[in-house]
Structures are given as C-alpha cells and as structure tokens.
Amino acid sequence: MTQSSQKNTQMVVICAPSGTGKSTLLEKLKQEFPRLKWSVSCTTRPMRPGEREGVDYHYITKEKFEALIAENDFIEWARVHSNYYGTSKGFVDQGLRDGMAMLFDLDVQGADAMKRIYGAQAQVIFIKPPSLEALEKRLRGRGTDSDEVIRERLKNARTEILRADDYDHLVINDDVAKAYQDLKTIVSSLLE
Ligand code: ADP
Ligand code: 5GP
C-alpha cells in the first residue's frame, strides 16, 4: 500500500472487483456521509433491475459515449467488461465547486487514472473479496448477470485482485458489517 493518506480529501475512490459488495457498502456510505457527492458515471451497459437513470449511472449509447470522448467530456474513461464507463468532468467540477467531497466507484484503470491526475488528493480504497470462490457465489447469488457476463467478471477479478496492495487503503469484505466499519473509519479520517 502507498499509505499516502491525507485529511480533508476531496476525492474518495472506491475500487473493487465486480461482485465484491461495493454497491452494498456504497449505499451505506452515501446515507451516512452527506458531504460525499456521488459521481454519476456514464455507461453503455444496460440498466439492471432497480437501477435508475441519473442516479446509478447515465445510460447512453456507444455512439453518444464516443461523441463525449471526442468532446473531452470525461476525466477518465475505460472499457470494462465489454462496455464503456466514464467519469464526467463537468459533474465532478461542479461538485467540487459546491464544496462537496466526490465519491467514485471505478475499476482499476479508473483508479490509476485518478492517481495519475490528482495524486494524493484522490484517495483510493480497494475492497477485496475474501476469496474468488466467495466472489463467484456473490455474483451468482445477485442474479443480475448472465453466465457469460459472470465468467468475464470473474476473469477480470483475478487480475484486479493482484492490484489490491497498490492503493492508499485496503478493506476486506468478508463480514459486511465489519467491512463497513473499516470503510467508515477510513472515510471519516479522510474527511476530517
Ligand atoms: P458490487 O457492487 O461490488 O458488484 P454488490 O454490492 O452488488 O457488488 O454485491 C454482490 C452481491 O453480494 C449482492 O447480492 C450482495 O447482497 C452480496 N454481498 C455483499 N457483501 C456481502 C458479504 N460481505 N457477504 C455475503 N454477501 C455479500
Ligand atoms: P457495474 O457494471 O458492475 O456497475 O460496474 C462495472 C465496473 O465498472 C466496476 O468495476 C466499476 O467500478 C467500474 N466503473 C463504474 N463507473 C466507472 C467509471 O466512470 N470509470 C471507470 N474507469 N470505471 C467505472
């Protein structure tokens, strides 16, 4: 771990392989820390049941996404699990101008880009599943993705997990209550 922890952080990046439990933990964080403003990314992936346009993501076509890349609208963007995902520059800049601390959910490519651009100002918290077996069980148990999608996500998780120690903070999501306490302690210290 780089241990480049800092106080009064304006950018908190959560990074975890798909299925680790990031969304579950993020929901709790969003409720408990009103100073954190969720960075709504754009994606070309289809909306999952229960998700909402403009709340979870902006769901756009590949053509629209490519137009936004050309217009330089993204701080960073990446192709993840065969879809595009990108962080909107305008949305983040507005949040920072409003004095909010921005909260991001990014893959390792996005987390690396944030560290390259913002250095210690962006604090990355990597969340790791207890094992690949547990991860597969969670992805299947969630019941939102096809077998093909689950296999692709597991394949990517194998390489993403190798990066766990490269970031500022690490949380293991074995017991969800314990993981949330660990996450809350880190975020509280960053926002002090
Ligand atoms: P992500 O956002 O990282 O893709 P989710 O938050 O959707 O993951 O979680 C994937 C599935 O695993 C969900 O069904 C969720 O309820 C479950 N889950 C989350 N954390 C745990 C945990 N610590 N133990 C067991 N199941 C969990
Ligand atoms: P999901 O499809 O499960 O919502 O997200 C898949 C992956 O895309 C997750 O690892 C998530 O962190 C990542 N992701 C979501 N939004 C962005 C973004 O704007 N940029 C990058 N680089 N990754 C993102």
PDB file of C-alpha atoms and ligand atoms in Angstrom:
ATOM      1  CA  MET A   1       0.000   0.000   0.000  1.00  0.00           C
ATOM      2  CA  THR A   2       1.210   3.518  -0.725  1.00  0.00           C
ATOM      3  CA  GLN A   3      -0.115   4.821   2.630  1.00  0.00           C
ATOM      4  CA  SER A   4      -0.492   8.329   1.193  1.00  0.00           C
ATOM      5  CA  SER A   5      -3.446   9.020   3.462  1.00  0.00           C
ATOM      6  CA  GLN A   6      -4.487  12.631   3.847  1.00  0.00           C
ATOM      7  CA  LYS A   7      -7.064  14.714   5.619  1.00  0.00           C
ATOM      8  CA  ASN A   8      -9.722  16.918   4.038  1.00  0.00           C
ATOM      9  CA  THR A   9      -9.808  14.711   0.974  1.00  0.00           C
ATOM     10  CA  GLN A  10     -11.969  15.925  -1.908  1.00  0.00           C
ATOM     11  CA  MET A  11     -11.963  12.702  -3.877  1.00  0.00           C
ATOM     12  CA  VAL A  12     -12.681   9.279  -2.406  1.00  0.00           C
ATOM     13  CA  VAL A  13     -12.383   6.467  -4.937  1.00  0.00           C
ATOM     14  CA  ILE A  14     -13.784   3.018  -4.205  1.00  0.00           C
ATOM     15  CA  CYS A  15     -12.312   0.268  -6.330  1.00  0.00           C
ATOM     16  CA  ALA A  16     -13.259  -3.409  -6.173  1.00  0.00           C
ATOM     17  CA  PRO A  17     -13.815  -6.361  -8.488  1.00  0.00           C
ATOM     18  CA  SER A  18     -17.421  -6.680  -9.593  1.00  0.00           C
ATOM     19  CA  GLY A  19     -19.485  -8.639  -7.052  1.00  0.00           C
ATOM     20  CA  THR A  20     -17.281  -7.796  -4.044  1.00  0.00           C
ATOM     21  CA  GLY A  21     -20.091  -5.851  -2.379  1.00  0.00           C
ATOM     22  CA  LYS A  22     -19.088  -2.331  -3.360  1.00  0.00           C
ATOM     23  CA  SER A  23     -22.629  -1.139  -4.156  1.00  0.00           C
ATOM     24  CA  THR A  24     -23.890  -2.568  -0.844  1.00  0.00           C
ATOM     25  CA  LEU A  25     -21.190  -0.678   1.079  1.00  0.00           C
ATOM     26  CA  LEU A  26     -21.539   2.483  -1.011  1.00  0.00           C
ATOM     27  CA  GLU A  27     -25.262   2.733  -0.266  1.00  0.00           C
ATOM     28  CA  LYS A  28     -24.458   2.844   3.449  1.00  0.00           C
ATOM     29  CA  LEU A  29     -21.679   5.407   2.931  1.00  0.00           C
ATOM     30  CA  LYS A  30     -23.919   7.696   0.857  1.00  0.00           C
ATOM     31  CA  GLN A  31     -26.536   7.696   3.632  1.00  0.00           C
ATOM     32  CA  GLU A  32     -24.079   8.280   6.442  1.00  0.00           C
ATOM     33  CA  PHE A  33     -21.855  10.948   4.851  1.00  0.00           C
ATOM     34  CA  PRO A  34     -23.971  13.715   3.289  1.00  0.00           C
ATOM     35  CA  ARG A  35     -20.784  15.650   2.480  1.00  0.00           C
ATOM     36  CA  LEU A  36     -19.945  12.972  -0.082  1.00  0.00           C
ATOM     37  CA  LYS A  37     -21.426  13.586  -3.502  1.00  0.00           C
ATOM     38  CA  TRP A  38     -21.791  10.529  -5.698  1.00  0.00           C
ATOM     39  CA  SER A  39     -20.098  10.906  -9.073  1.00  0.00           C
ATOM     40  CA  VAL A  40     -22.668   9.593 -11.549  1.00  0.00           C
ATOM     41  CA  SER A  41     -20.710   7.934 -14.357  1.00  0.00           C
ATOM     42  CA  CYS A  42     -21.846   7.368 -17.921  1.00  0.00           C
ATOM     43  CA  THR A  43     -22.076   3.796 -19.149  1.00  0.00           C
ATOM     44  CA  THR A  44     -23.084   1.888 -22.246  1.00  0.00           C
ATOM     45  CA  ARG A  45     -24.119  -1.193 -20.253  1.00  0.00           C
ATOM     46  CA  PRO A  46     -27.840  -1.971 -19.946  1.00  0.00           C
ATOM     47  CA  MET A  47     -29.671  -0.812 -16.837  1.00  0.00           C
ATOM     48  CA  ARG A  48     -30.115  -3.512 -14.160  1.00  0.00           C
ATOM     49  CA  PRO A  49     -33.451  -4.008 -12.412  1.00  0.00           C
ATOM     50  CA  GLY A  50     -33.739  -1.492  -9.589  1.00  0.00           C
ATOM     51  CA  GLU A  51     -31.249   0.962 -11.088  1.00  0.00           C
ATOM     52  CA  ARG A  52     -32.295   4.490 -12.043  1.00  0.00           C
ATOM     53  CA  GLU A  53     -31.166   6.820 -14.836  1.00  0.00           C
ATOM     54  CA  GLY A  54     -29.146   9.733 -13.449  1.00  0.00           C
ATOM     55  CA  VAL A  55     -28.900   8.116 -10.011  1.00  0.00           C
ATOM     56  CA  ASP A  56     -26.808   4.990 -10.566  1.00  0.00           C
ATOM     57  CA  TYR A  57     -25.455   5.931 -13.998  1.00  0.00           C
ATOM     58  CA  HIS A  58     -26.302   7.905 -17.087  1.00  0.00           C
ATOM     59  CA  TYR A  59     -27.149   5.119 -19.537  1.00  0.00           C
ATOM     60  CA  ILE A  60     -26.082   6.171 -23.017  1.00  0.00           C
ATOM     61  CA  THR A  61     -25.435   4.604 -26.400  1.00  0.00           C
ATOM     62  CA  LYS A  62     -21.985   3.708 -27.671  1.00  0.00           C
ATOM     63  CA  GLU A  63     -22.329   6.473 -30.295  1.00  0.00           C
ATOM     64  CA  LYS A  64     -23.126   9.094 -27.654  1.00  0.00           C
ATOM     65  CA  PHE A  65     -20.270   7.815 -25.466  1.00  0.00           C
ATOM     66  CA  GLU A  66     -17.812   8.125 -28.348  1.00  0.00           C
ATOM     67  CA  ALA A  67     -19.056  11.657 -29.059  1.00  0.00           C
ATOM     68  CA  LEU A  68     -18.439  12.600 -25.398  1.00  0.00           C
ATOM     69  CA  ILE A  69     -14.888  11.165 -25.612  1.00  0.00           C
ATOM     70  CA  ALA A  70     -14.274  13.306 -28.705  1.00  0.00           C
ATOM     71  CA  GLU A  71     -15.618  16.379 -26.871  1.00  0.00           C
ATOM     72  CA  ASN A  72     -13.200  15.714 -23.988  1.00  0.00           C
ATOM     73  CA  ASP A  73     -16.080  15.410 -21.541  1.00  0.00           C
ATOM     74  CA  PHE A  74     -14.504  12.703 -19.362  1.00  0.00           C
ATOM     75  CA  ILE A  75     -11.828  12.968 -16.650  1.00  0.00           C
ATOM     76  CA  GLU A  76     -11.186   9.310 -17.394  1.00  0.00           C
ATOM     77  CA  TRP A  77     -12.977   6.578 -19.257  1.00  0.00           C
ATOM     78  CA  ALA A  78     -12.346   2.877 -19.745  1.00  0.00           C
ATOM     79  CA  ARG A  79     -13.697  -0.214 -21.398  1.00  0.00           C
ATOM     80  CA  VAL A  80     -14.673  -2.579 -18.580  1.00  0.00           C
ATOM     81  CA  HIS A  81     -16.310  -5.994 -19.079  1.00  0.00           C
ATOM     82  CA  SER A  82     -17.038  -5.129 -22.771  1.00  0.00           C
ATOM     83  CA  ASN A  83     -18.805  -1.826 -22.005  1.00  0.00           C
ATOM     84  CA  TYR A  84     -17.658   1.768 -21.745  1.00  0.00           C
ATOM     85  CA  TYR A  85     -17.676   3.621 -18.426  1.00  0.00           C
ATOM     86  CA  GLY A  86     -16.604   7.252 -17.924  1.00  0.00           C
ATOM     87  CA  THR A  87     -16.351   9.938 -15.244  1.00  0.00           C
ATOM     88  CA  SER A  88     -17.972  13.219 -16.261  1.00  0.00           C
ATOM     89  CA  LYS A  89     -15.661  16.200 -15.914  1.00  0.00           C
ATOM     90  CA  GLY A  90     -18.474  18.776 -15.720  1.00  0.00           C
ATOM     91  CA  PHE A  91     -20.323  16.888 -12.974  1.00  0.00           C
ATOM     92  CA  VAL A  92     -17.204  16.464 -10.810  1.00  0.00           C
ATOM     93  CA  ASP A  93     -16.007  20.046 -11.272  1.00  0.00           C
ATOM     94  CA  GLN A  94     -19.434  21.350 -10.264  1.00  0.00           C
ATOM     95  CA  GLY A  95     -19.464  19.146  -7.136  1.00  0.00           C
ATOM     96  CA  LEU A  96     -16.004  20.344  -6.118  1.00  0.00           C
ATOM     97  CA  ARG A  97     -17.019  23.986  -6.724  1.00  0.00           C
ATOM     98  CA  ASP A  98     -20.017  23.382  -4.425  1.00  0.00           C
ATOM     99  CA  GLY A  99     -17.568  22.320  -1.694  1.00  0.00           C
ATOM    100  CA  MET A 100     -18.533  18.647  -1.789  1.00  0.00           C
ATOM    101  CA  ALA A 101     -16.159  15.700  -1.486  1.00  0.00           C
ATOM    102  CA  MET A 102     -16.722  13.495  -4.522  1.00  0.00           C
ATOM    103  CA  LEU A 103     -17.267   9.750  -4.187  1.00  0.00           C
ATOM    104  CA  PHE A 104     -16.312   7.488  -7.123  1.00  0.00           C
ATOM    105  CA  ASP A 105     -16.809   3.817  -7.940  1.00  0.00           C
ATOM    106  CA  LEU A 106     -14.129   2.988 -10.516  1.00  0.00           C
ATOM    107  CA  ASP A 107     -12.323  -0.033 -11.870  1.00  0.00           C
ATOM    108  CA  VAL A 108      -8.527  -0.295 -11.537  1.00  0.00           C
ATOM    109  CA  GLN A 109      -7.965   1.622 -14.790  1.00  0.00           C
ATOM    110  CA  GLY A 110     -10.088   4.486 -13.454  1.00  0.00           C
ATOM    111  CA  ALA A 111      -8.400   4.392 -10.031  1.00  0.00           C
ATOM    112  CA  ASP A 112      -4.974   4.503 -11.703  1.00  0.00           C
ATOM    113  CA  ALA A 113      -6.049   7.444 -13.874  1.00  0.00           C
ATOM    114  CA  MET A 114      -7.282   9.371 -10.802  1.00  0.00           C
ATOM    115  CA  LYS A 115      -3.957   8.805  -9.014  1.00  0.00           C
ATOM    116  CA  ARG A 116      -2.052   9.920 -12.128  1.00  0.00           C
ATOM    117  CA  ILE A 117      -4.127  13.103 -12.443  1.00  0.00           C
ATOM    118  CA  TYR A 118      -4.744  14.061  -8.804  1.00  0.00           C
ATOM    119  CA  GLY A 119      -2.024  12.221  -6.809  1.00  0.00           C
ATOM    120  CA  ALA A 120      -2.709  12.163  -3.041  1.00  0.00           C
ATOM    121  CA  GLN A 121      -5.762  14.422  -3.496  1.00  0.00           C
ATOM    122  CA  ALA A 122      -7.599  11.326  -4.735  1.00  0.00           C
ATOM    123  CA  GLN A 123      -7.630   8.608  -2.078  1.00  0.00           C
ATOM    124  CA  VAL A 124      -8.278   5.113  -3.365  1.00  0.00           C
ATOM    125  CA  ILE A 125      -9.841   2.473  -1.126  1.00  0.00           C
ATOM    126  CA  PHE A 126      -9.577  -1.020  -2.613  1.00  0.00           C
ATOM    127  CA  ILE A 127     -12.178  -3.508  -1.440  1.00  0.00           C
ATOM    128  CA  LYS A 128     -11.245  -7.143  -1.737  1.00  0.00           C
ATOM    129  CA  PRO A 129     -13.485 -10.228  -1.524  1.00  0.00           C
ATOM    130  CA  PRO A 130     -12.363 -12.906   0.969  1.00  0.00           C
ATOM    131  CA  SER A 131     -11.764 -15.345  -1.941  1.00  0.00           C
ATOM    132  CA  LEU A 132     -12.571 -15.886  -5.612  1.00  0.00           C
ATOM    133  CA  GLU A 133     -15.000 -18.642  -4.582  1.00  0.00           C
ATOM    134  CA  ALA A 134     -16.917 -16.195  -2.371  1.00  0.00           C
ATOM    135  CA  LEU A 135     -16.911 -13.672  -5.221  1.00  0.00           C
ATOM    136  CA  GLU A 136     -18.400 -16.180  -7.665  1.00  0.00           C
ATOM    137  CA  LYS A 137     -21.091 -17.090  -5.121  1.00  0.00           C
ATOM    138  CA  ARG A 138     -21.998 -13.397  -4.706  1.00  0.00           C
ATOM    139  CA  LEU A 139     -22.133 -12.754  -8.452  1.00  0.00           C
ATOM    140  CA  ARG A 140     -24.375 -15.782  -8.960  1.00  0.00           C
ATOM    141  CA  GLY A 141     -26.452 -15.003  -5.868  1.00  0.00           C
ATOM    142  CA  ARG A 142     -27.093 -11.442  -7.073  1.00  0.00           C
ATOM    143  CA  GLY A 143     -28.867 -12.915 -10.067  1.00  0.00           C
ATOM    144  CA  THR A 144     -28.445  -9.847 -12.281  1.00  0.00           C
ATOM    145  CA  ASP A 145     -25.954 -11.127 -14.854  1.00  0.00           C
ATOM    146  CA  SER A 146     -25.853 -13.933 -17.411  1.00  0.00           C
ATOM    147  CA  ASP A 147     -23.428 -16.827 -17.059  1.00  0.00           C
ATOM    148  CA  GLU A 148     -21.253 -15.322 -19.802  1.00  0.00           C
ATOM    149  CA  VAL A 149     -21.115 -11.941 -18.050  1.00  0.00           C
ATOM    150  CA  ILE A 150     -20.306 -13.619 -14.708  1.00  0.00           C
ATOM    151  CA  ARG A 151     -17.448 -15.576 -16.290  1.00  0.00           C
ATOM    152  CA  GLU A 152     -15.999 -12.392 -17.810  1.00  0.00           C
ATOM    153  CA  ARG A 153     -16.261 -10.565 -14.470  1.00  0.00           C
ATOM    154  CA  LEU A 154     -14.533 -13.429 -12.628  1.00  0.00           C
ATOM    155  CA  LYS A 155     -11.732 -13.499 -15.191  1.00  0.00           C
ATOM    156  CA  ASN A 156     -11.172  -9.757 -14.724  1.00  0.00           C
ATOM    157  CA  ALA A 157     -11.363 -10.137 -10.918  1.00  0.00           C
ATOM    158  CA  ARG A 158      -8.350 -12.480 -10.943  1.00  0.00           C
ATOM    159  CA  THR A 159      -6.128  -9.724 -12.317  1.00  0.00           C
ATOM    160  CA  GLU A 160      -7.784  -6.877 -10.391  1.00  0.00           C
ATOM    161  CA  ILE A 161      -7.207  -8.645  -7.045  1.00  0.00           C
ATOM    162  CA  LEU A 162      -3.469  -8.674  -7.779  1.00  0.00           C
ATOM    163  CA  ARG A 163      -3.590  -4.850  -7.545  1.00  0.00           C
ATOM    164  CA  ALA A 164      -5.134  -4.788  -4.037  1.00  0.00           C
ATOM    165  CA  ASP A 165      -1.979  -3.615  -2.270  1.00  0.00           C
ATOM    166  CA  ASP A 166      -1.162  -0.853  -4.775  1.00  0.00           C
ATOM    167  CA  TYR A 167      -3.585   1.744  -3.413  1.00  0.00           C
ATOM    168  CA  ASP A 168      -3.968   4.001  -0.377  1.00  0.00           C
ATOM    169  CA  HIS A 169      -6.271   1.804   1.729  1.00  0.00           C
ATOM    170  CA  LEU A 170      -7.481  -1.792   1.774  1.00  0.00           C
ATOM    171  CA  VAL A 171     -10.715  -3.245   3.162  1.00  0.00           C
ATOM    172  CA  ILE A 172     -11.651  -6.928   3.024  1.00  0.00           C
ATOM    173  CA  ASN A 173     -15.372  -7.546   2.624  1.00  0.00           C
ATOM    174  CA  ASP A 174     -15.832 -10.868   4.400  1.00  0.00           C
ATOM    175  CA  ASP A 175     -18.377  -9.917   7.037  1.00  0.00           C
ATOM    176  CA  VAL A 176     -20.294  -6.959   5.606  1.00  0.00           C
ATOM    177  CA  ALA A 177     -20.832  -5.199   8.965  1.00  0.00           C
ATOM    178  CA  LYS A 178     -17.116  -5.396   9.802  1.00  0.00           C
ATOM    179  CA  ALA A 179     -16.164  -4.238   6.282  1.00  0.00           C
ATOM    180  CA  TYR A 180     -18.488  -1.252   6.608  1.00  0.00           C
ATOM    181  CA  GLN A 181     -16.973  -0.306   9.991  1.00  0.00           C
ATOM    182  CA  ASP A 182     -13.472  -0.445   8.456  1.00  0.00           C
ATOM    183  CA  LEU A 183     -14.599   1.615   5.475  1.00  0.00           C
ATOM    184  CA  LYS A 184     -16.340   4.152   7.714  1.00  0.00           C
ATOM    185  CA  THR A 185     -13.202   4.588   9.856  1.00  0.00           C
ATOM    186  CA  ILE A 186     -11.108   5.282   6.748  1.00  0.00           C
ATOM    187  CA  VAL A 187     -13.624   7.689   5.188  1.00  0.00           C
ATOM    188  CA  SER A 188     -14.146   9.562   8.490  1.00  0.00           C
ATOM    189  CA  SER A 189     -10.398  10.126   8.807  1.00  0.00           C
ATOM    190  CA  LEU A 190     -10.159  11.295   5.178  1.00  0.00           C
ATOM    191  CA  LEU A 191     -12.984  13.827   5.551  1.00  0.00           C
ATOM    192  CA  GLU A 192     -11.739  15.282   8.864  1.00  0.00           C
TER     193      GLU A 192
HETATM  194  P1  ADP B   1     -20.611  -4.899  -6.488  1.00  0.00           P
HETATM  195  O1  ADP B   1     -21.288  -3.571  -6.415  1.00  0.00           O
HETATM  196  O2  ADP B   1     -19.233  -4.885  -5.924  1.00  0.00           O
HETATM  197  O3  ADP B   1     -20.654  -5.509  -7.855  1.00  0.00           O
HETATM  198  P2  ADP B   1     -22.856  -5.864  -4.821  1.00  0.00           P
HETATM  199  O4  ADP B   1     -22.898  -4.837  -3.740  1.00  0.00           O
HETATM  200  O5  ADP B   1     -23.916  -5.831  -5.872  1.00  0.00           O
HETATM  201  O6  ADP B   1     -21.393  -5.922  -5.522  1.00  0.00           O
HETATM  202  O7  ADP B   1     -22.835  -7.294  -4.091  1.00  0.00           O
HETATM  203  C1  ADP B   1     -22.877  -8.527  -4.818  1.00  0.00           C
HETATM  204  C2  ADP B   1     -23.769  -9.499  -4.050  1.00  0.00           C
HETATM  205  O8  ADP B   1     -23.101  -9.931  -2.861  1.00  0.00           O
HETATM  206  C3  ADP B   1     -25.100  -8.897  -3.605  1.00  0.00           C
HETATM  207  O9  ADP B   1     -26.115  -9.863  -3.742  1.00  0.00           O
HETATM  208  C4  ADP B   1     -24.852  -8.548  -2.120  1.00  0.00           C
HETATM  209  O10 ADP B   1     -26.038  -8.594  -1.361  1.00  0.00           O
HETATM  210  C5  ADP B   1     -23.868  -9.645  -1.695  1.00  0.00           C
HETATM  211  N1  ADP B   1     -22.909  -9.256  -0.636  1.00  0.00           N
HETATM  212  C6  ADP B   1     -22.328  -8.060  -0.439  1.00  0.00           C
HETATM  213  N2  ADP B   1     -21.474  -8.099   0.618  1.00  0.00           N
HETATM  214  C7  ADP B   1     -21.512  -9.370   1.087  1.00  0.00           C
HETATM  215  C8  ADP B   1     -20.843 -10.054   2.171  1.00  0.00           C
HETATM  216  N3  ADP B   1     -19.952  -9.454   2.966  1.00  0.00           N
HETATM  217  N4  ADP B   1     -21.131 -11.367   2.362  1.00  0.00           N
HETATM  218  C9  ADP B   1     -22.013 -12.018   1.551  1.00  0.00           C
HETATM  219  N5  ADP B   1     -22.690 -11.423   0.512  1.00  0.00           N
HETATM  220  C10 ADP B   1     -22.429 -10.132   0.288  1.00  0.00           C
HETATM  221  P1  5GP B   2     -21.026  -2.334 -12.942  1.00  0.00           P
HETATM  222  O1  5GP B   2     -21.372  -2.686 -14.360  1.00  0.00           O
HETATM  223  O2  5GP B   2     -20.994  -3.556 -12.059  1.00  0.00           O
HETATM  224  O3  5GP B   2     -21.873  -1.228 -12.372  1.00  0.00           O
HETATM  225  O4  5GP B   2     -19.551  -1.751 -12.946  1.00  0.00           O
HETATM  226  C1  5GP B   2     -18.527  -2.475 -13.574  1.00  0.00           C
HETATM  227  C2  5GP B   2     -17.192  -1.858 -13.261  1.00  0.00           C
HETATM  228  O5  5GP B   2     -17.085  -0.553 -13.853  1.00  0.00           O
HETATM  229  C3  5GP B   2     -16.925  -1.662 -11.764  1.00  0.00           C
HETATM  230  O6  5GP B   2     -15.618  -2.145 -11.505  1.00  0.00           O
HETATM  231  C4  5GP B   2     -16.999  -0.175 -11.579  1.00  0.00           C
HETATM  232  O7  5GP B   2     -16.131   0.222 -10.543  1.00  0.00           O
HETATM  233  C5  5GP B   2     -16.493   0.328 -12.910  1.00  0.00           C
HETATM  234  N1  5GP B   2     -16.902   1.718 -13.210  1.00  0.00           N
HETATM  235  C6  5GP B   2     -18.099   2.319 -12.981  1.00  0.00           C
HETATM  236  N2  5GP B   2     -18.083   3.596 -13.404  1.00  0.00           N
HETATM  237  C7  5GP B   2     -16.833   3.816 -13.897  1.00  0.00           C
HETATM  238  C8  5GP B   2     -16.181   4.948 -14.484  1.00  0.00           C
HETATM  239  O8  5GP B   2     -16.733   6.039 -14.651  1.00  0.00           O
HETATM  240  N3  5GP B   2     -14.879   4.758 -14.895  1.00  0.00           N
HETATM  241  C9  5GP B   2     -14.225   3.580 -14.732  1.00  0.00           C
HETATM  242  N4  5GP B   2     -12.949   3.522 -15.140  1.00  0.00           N
HETATM  243  N5  5GP B   2     -14.806   2.501 -14.192  1.00  0.00           N
HETATM  244  C10 5GP B   2     -16.091   2.615 -13.780  1.00  0.00           C
END
